[in-house]
mmCIF file of N, CA and C in Angstrom:
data_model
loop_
_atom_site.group_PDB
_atom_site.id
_atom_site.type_symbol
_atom_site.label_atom_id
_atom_site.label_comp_id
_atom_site.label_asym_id
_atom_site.label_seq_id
_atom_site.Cartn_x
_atom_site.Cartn_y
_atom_site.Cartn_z
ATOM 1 N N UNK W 28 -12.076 27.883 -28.857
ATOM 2 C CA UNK W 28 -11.345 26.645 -28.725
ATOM 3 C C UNK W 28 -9.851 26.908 -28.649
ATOM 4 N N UNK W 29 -9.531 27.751 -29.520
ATOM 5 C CA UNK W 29 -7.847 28.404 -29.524
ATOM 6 C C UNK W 29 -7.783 28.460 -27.879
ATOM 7 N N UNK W 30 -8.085 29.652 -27.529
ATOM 8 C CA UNK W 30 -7.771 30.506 -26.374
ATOM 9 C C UNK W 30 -7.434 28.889 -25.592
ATOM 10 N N UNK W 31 -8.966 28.138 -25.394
ATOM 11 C CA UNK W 31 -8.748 26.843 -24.120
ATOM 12 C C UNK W 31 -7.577 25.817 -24.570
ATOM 13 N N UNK W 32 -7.499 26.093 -25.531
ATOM 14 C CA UNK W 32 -5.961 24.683 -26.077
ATOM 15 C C UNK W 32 -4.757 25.775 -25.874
ATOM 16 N N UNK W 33 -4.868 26.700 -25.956
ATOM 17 C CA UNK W 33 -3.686 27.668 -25.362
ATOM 18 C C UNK W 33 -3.542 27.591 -23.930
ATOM 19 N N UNK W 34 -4.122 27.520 -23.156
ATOM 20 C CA UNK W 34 -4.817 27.477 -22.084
ATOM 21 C C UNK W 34 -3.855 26.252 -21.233
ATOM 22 N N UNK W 35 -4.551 25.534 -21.893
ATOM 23 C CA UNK W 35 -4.313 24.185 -21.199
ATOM 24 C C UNK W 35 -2.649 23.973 -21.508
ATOM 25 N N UNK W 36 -2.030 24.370 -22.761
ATOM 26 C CA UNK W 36 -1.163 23.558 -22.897
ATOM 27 C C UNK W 36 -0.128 24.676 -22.001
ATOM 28 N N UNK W 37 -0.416 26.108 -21.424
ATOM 29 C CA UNK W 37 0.316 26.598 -20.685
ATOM 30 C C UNK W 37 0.505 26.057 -19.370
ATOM 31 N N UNK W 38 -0.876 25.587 -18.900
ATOM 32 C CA UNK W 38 -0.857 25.025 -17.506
ATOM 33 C C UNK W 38 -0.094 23.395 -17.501
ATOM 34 N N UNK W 39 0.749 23.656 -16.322
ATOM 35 C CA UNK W 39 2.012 22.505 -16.371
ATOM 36 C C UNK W 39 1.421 21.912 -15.104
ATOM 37 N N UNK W 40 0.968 22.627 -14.280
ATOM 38 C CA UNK W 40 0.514 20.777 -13.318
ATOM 39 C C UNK W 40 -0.353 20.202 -13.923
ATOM 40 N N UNK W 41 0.046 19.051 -13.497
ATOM 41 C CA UNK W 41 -0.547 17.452 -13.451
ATOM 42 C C UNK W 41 -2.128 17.698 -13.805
ATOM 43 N N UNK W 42 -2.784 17.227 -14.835
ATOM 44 C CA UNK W 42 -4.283 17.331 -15.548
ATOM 45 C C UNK W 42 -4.439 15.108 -15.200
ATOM 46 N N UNK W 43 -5.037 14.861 -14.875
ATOM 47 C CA UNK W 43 -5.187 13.448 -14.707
ATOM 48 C C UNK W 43 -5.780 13.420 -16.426
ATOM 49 N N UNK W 44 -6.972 13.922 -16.985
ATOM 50 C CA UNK W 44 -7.462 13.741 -18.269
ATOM 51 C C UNK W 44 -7.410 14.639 -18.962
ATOM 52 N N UNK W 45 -5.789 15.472 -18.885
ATOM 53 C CA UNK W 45 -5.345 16.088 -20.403
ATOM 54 C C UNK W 45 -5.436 15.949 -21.563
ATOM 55 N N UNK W 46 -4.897 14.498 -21.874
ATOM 56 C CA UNK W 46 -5.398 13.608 -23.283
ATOM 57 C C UNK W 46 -6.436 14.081 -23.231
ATOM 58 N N UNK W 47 -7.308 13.746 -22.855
ATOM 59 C CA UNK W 47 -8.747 13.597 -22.991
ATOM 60 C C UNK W 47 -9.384 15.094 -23.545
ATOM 61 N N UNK W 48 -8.919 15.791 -22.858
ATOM 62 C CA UNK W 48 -9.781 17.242 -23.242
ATOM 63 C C UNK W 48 -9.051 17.689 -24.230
ATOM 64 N N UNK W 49 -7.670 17.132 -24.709
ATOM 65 C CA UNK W 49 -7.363 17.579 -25.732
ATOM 66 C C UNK W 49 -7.464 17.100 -27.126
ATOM 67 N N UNK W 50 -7.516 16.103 -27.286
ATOM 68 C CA UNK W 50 -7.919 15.144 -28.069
ATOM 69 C C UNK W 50 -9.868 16.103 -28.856
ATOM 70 N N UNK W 51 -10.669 15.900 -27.496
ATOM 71 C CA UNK W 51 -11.753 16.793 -27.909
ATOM 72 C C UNK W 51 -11.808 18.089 -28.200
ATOM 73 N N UNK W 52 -10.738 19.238 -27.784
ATOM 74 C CA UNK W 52 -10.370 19.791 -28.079
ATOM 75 C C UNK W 52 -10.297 19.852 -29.489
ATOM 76 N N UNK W 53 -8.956 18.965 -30.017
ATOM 77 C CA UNK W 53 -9.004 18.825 -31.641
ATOM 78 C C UNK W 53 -9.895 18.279 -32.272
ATOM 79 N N UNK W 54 -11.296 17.506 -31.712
ATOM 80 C CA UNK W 54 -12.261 17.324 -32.604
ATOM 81 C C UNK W 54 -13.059 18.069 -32.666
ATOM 82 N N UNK W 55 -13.588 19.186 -31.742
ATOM 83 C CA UNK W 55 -14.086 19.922 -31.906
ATOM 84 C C UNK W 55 -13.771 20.768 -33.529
ATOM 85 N N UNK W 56 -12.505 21.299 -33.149
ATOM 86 C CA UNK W 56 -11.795 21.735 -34.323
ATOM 87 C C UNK W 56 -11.766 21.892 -35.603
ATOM 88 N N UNK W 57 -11.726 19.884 -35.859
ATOM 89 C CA UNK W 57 -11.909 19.394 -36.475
ATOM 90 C C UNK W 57 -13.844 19.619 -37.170
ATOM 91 N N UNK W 58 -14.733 19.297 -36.399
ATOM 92 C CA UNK W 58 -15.975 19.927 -36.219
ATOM 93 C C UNK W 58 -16.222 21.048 -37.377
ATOM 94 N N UNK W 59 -16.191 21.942 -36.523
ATOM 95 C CA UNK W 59 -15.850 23.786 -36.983
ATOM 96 C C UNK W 59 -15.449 23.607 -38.202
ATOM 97 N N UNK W 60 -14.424 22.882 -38.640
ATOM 98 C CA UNK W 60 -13.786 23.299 -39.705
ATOM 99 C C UNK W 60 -14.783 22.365 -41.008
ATOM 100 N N UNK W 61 -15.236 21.711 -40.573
ATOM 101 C CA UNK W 61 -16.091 20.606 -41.288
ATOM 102 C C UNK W 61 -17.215 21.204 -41.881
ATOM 103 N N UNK W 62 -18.029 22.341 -41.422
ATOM 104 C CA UNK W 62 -19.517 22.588 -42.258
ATOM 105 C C UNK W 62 -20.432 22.664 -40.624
ATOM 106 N N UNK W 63 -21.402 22.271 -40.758
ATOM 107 C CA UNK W 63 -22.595 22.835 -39.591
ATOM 108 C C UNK W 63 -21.980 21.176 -38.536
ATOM 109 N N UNK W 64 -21.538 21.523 -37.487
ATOM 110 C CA UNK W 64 -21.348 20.519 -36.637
ATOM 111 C C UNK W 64 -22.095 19.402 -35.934
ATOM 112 N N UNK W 65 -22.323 18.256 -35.924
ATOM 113 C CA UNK W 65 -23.681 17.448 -35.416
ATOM 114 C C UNK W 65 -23.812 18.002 -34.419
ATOM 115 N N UNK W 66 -24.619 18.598 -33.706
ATOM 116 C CA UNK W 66 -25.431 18.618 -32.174
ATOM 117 C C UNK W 66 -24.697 17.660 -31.205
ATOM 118 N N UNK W 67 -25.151 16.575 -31.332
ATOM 119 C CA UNK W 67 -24.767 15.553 -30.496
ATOM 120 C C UNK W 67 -23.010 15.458 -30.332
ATOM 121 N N UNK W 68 -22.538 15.501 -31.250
ATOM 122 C CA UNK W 68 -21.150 15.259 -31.215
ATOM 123 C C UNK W 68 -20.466 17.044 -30.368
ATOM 124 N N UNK W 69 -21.132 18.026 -30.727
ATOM 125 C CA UNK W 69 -20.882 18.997 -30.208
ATOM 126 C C UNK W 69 -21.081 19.199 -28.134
ATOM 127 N N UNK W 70 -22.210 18.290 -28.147
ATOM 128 C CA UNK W 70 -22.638 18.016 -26.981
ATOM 129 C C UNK W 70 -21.674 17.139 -25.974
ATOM 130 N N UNK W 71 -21.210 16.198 -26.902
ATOM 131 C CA UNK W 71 -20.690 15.339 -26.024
ATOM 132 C C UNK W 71 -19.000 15.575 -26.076
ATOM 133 N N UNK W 72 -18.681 16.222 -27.040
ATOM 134 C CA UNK W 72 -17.147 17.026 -26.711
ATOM 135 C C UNK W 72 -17.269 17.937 -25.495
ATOM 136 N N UNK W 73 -18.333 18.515 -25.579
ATOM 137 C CA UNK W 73 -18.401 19.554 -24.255
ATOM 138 C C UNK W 73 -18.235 18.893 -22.800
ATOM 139 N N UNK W 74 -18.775 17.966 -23.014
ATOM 140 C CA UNK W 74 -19.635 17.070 -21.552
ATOM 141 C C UNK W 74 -17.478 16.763 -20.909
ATOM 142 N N UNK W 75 -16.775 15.978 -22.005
ATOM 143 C CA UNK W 75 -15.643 15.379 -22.024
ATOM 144 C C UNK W 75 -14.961 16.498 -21.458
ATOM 145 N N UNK W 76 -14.830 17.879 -22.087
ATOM 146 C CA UNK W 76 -14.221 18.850 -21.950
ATOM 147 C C UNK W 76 -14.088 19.299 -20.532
ATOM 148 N N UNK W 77 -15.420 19.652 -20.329
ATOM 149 C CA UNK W 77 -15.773 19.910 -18.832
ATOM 150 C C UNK W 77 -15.461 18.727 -17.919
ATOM 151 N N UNK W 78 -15.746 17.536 -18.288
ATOM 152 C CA UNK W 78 -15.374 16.709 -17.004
ATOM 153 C C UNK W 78 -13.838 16.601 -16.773
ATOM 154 N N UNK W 79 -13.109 16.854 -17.941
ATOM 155 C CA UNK W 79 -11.745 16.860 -17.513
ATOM 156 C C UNK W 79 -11.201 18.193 -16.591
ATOM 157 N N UNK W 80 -11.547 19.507 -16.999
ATOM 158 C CA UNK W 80 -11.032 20.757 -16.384
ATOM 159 C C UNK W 80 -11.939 21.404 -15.641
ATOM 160 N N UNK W 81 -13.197 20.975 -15.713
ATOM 161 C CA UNK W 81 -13.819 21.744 -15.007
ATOM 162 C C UNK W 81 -13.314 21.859 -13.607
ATOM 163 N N UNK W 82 -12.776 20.948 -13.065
ATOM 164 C CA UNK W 82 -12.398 21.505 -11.322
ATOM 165 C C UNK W 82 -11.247 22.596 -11.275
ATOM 166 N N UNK W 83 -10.606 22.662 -12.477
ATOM 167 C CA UNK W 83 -9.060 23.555 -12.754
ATOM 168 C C UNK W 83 -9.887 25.049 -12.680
ATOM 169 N N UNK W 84 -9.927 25.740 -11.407
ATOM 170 C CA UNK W 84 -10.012 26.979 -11.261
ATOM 171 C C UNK W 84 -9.481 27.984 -12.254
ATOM 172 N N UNK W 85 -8.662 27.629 -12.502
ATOM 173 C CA UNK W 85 -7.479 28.518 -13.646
ATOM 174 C C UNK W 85 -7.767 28.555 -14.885
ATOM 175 N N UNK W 86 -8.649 26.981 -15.350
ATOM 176 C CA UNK W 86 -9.025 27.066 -16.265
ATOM 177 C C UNK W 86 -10.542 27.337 -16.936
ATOM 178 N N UNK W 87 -11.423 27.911 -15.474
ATOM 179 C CA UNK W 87 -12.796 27.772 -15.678
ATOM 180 C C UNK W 87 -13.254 28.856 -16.500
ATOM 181 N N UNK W 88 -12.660 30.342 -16.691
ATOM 182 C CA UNK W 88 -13.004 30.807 -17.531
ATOM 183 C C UNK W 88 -12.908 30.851 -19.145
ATOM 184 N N UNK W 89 -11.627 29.965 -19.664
ATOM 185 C CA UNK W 89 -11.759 29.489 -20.604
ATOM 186 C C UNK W 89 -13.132 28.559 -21.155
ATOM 187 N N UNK W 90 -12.694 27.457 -20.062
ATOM 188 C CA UNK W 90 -14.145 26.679 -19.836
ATOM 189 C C UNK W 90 -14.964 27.011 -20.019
ATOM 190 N N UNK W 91 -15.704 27.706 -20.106
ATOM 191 C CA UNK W 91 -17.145 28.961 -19.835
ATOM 192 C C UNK W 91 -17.191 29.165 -21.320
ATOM 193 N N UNK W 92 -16.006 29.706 -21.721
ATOM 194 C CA UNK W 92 -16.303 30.372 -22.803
ATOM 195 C C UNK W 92 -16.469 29.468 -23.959
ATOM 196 N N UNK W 93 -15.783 28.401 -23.934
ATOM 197 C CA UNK W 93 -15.981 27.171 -24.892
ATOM 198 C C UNK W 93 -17.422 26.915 -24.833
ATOM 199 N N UNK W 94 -18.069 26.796 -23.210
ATOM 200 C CA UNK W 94 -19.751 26.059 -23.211
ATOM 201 C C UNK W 94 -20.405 27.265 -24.141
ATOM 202 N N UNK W 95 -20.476 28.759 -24.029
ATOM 203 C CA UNK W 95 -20.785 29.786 -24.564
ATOM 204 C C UNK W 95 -20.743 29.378 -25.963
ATOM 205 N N UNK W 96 -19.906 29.310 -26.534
ATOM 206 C CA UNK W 96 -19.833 29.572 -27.797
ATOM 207 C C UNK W 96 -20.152 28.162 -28.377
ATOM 208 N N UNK W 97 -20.878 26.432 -27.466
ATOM 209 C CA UNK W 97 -21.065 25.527 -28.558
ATOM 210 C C UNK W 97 -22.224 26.080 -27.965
ATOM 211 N N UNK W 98 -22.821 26.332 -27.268
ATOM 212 C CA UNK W 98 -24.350 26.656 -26.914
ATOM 213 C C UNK W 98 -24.903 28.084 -28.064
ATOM 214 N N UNK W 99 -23.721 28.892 -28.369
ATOM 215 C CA UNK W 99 -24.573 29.920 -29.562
ATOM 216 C C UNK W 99 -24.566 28.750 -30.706
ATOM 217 N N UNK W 100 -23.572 28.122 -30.924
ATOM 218 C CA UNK W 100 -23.481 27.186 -32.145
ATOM 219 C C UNK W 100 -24.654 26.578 -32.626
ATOM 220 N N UNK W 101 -24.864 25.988 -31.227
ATOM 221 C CA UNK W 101 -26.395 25.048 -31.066
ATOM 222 C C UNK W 101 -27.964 25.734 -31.262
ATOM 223 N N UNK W 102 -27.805 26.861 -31.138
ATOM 224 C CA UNK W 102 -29.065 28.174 -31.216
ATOM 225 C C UNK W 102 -29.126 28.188 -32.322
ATOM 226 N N UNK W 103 -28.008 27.865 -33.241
ATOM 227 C CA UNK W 103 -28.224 28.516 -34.824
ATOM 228 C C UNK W 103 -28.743 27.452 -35.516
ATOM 229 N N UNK W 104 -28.461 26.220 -35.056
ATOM 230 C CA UNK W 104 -29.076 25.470 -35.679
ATOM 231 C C UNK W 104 -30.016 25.051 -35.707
ATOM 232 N N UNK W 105 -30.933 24.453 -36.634
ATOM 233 C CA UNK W 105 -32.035 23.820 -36.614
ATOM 234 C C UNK W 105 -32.377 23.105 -35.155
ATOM 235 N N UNK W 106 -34.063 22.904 -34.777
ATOM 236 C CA UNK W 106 -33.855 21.572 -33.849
ATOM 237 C C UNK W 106 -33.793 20.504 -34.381
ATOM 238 N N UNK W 107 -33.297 19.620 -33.983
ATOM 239 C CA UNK W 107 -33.134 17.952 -34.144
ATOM 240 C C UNK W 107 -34.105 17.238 -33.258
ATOM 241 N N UNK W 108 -34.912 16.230 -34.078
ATOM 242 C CA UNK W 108 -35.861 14.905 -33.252
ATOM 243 C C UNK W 108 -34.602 14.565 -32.260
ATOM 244 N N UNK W 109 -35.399 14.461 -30.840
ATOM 245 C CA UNK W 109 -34.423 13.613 -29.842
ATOM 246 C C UNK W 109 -35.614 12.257 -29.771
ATOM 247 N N UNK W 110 -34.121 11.463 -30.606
ATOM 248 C CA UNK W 110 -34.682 9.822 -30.173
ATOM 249 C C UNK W 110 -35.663 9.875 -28.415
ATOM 250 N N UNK W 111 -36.604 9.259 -27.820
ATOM 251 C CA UNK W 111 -37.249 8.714 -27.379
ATOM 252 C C UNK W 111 -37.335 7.220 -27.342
ATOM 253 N N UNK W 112 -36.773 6.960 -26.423
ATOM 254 C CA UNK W 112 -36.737 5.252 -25.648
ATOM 255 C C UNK W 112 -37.637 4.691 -25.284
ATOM 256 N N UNK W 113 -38.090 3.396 -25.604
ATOM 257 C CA UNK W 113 -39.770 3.174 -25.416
ATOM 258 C C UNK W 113 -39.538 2.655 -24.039
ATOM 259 N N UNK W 114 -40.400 2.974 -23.239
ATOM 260 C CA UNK W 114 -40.684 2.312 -21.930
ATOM 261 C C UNK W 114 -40.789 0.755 -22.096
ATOM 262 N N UNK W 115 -39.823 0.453 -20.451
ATOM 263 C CA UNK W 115 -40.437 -0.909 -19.915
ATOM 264 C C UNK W 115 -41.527 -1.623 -19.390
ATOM 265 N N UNK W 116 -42.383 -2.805 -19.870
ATOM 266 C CA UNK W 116 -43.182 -2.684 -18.944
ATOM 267 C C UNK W 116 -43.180 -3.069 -18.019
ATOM 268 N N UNK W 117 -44.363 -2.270 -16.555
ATOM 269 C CA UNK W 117 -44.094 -2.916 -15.223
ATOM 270 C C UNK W 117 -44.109 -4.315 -15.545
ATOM 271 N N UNK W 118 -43.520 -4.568 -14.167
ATOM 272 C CA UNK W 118 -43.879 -6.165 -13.898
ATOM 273 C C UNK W 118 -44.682 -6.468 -12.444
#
């Protein structure tokens, strides 16, 4: 997470959703520093992360390495029940 918030805050052109990845950035952080991180919340910082920089060539190997390391995160942990949505019925 260091390296990509180093990262980002070197790169000076124009990010349309800088806030954005940085903000998750620091919750991630925040996360980590907390005890075993929710899954879901780990998931969906990523999703944010990537949709902001992922097109930033410059920044894709940082990128990478952030998905790397919540995806070992996620290995270590337990699995979690994924809620299941009850179907509609036809009509």
């Amino acid at each position: 997470m260091i390296r990509l918030e180093r990262e980002v805050a070197e790169y000076h052109r124009f990010l349309p959703d800088r806030a954005v990845a940085e903000e998750e950035l620091a919750e991630l952080e925040r996360q980590a520093g907390g005890g075993a991180p929710a899954p879901e919340q780990l998931r969906q910082s990523l999703l944010l992360i990537a949709a902001a920089l992922g097109s930033v060539s410059a920044l894709a190997a940082p990128v990478a390495a952030l998905r790397e390391a919540v995806e070992r995160e996620l290995n270590r942990q337990p699995p979690q029940p994924v809620p299941v949505r009850p179907r509609r019925p036809h009509r």
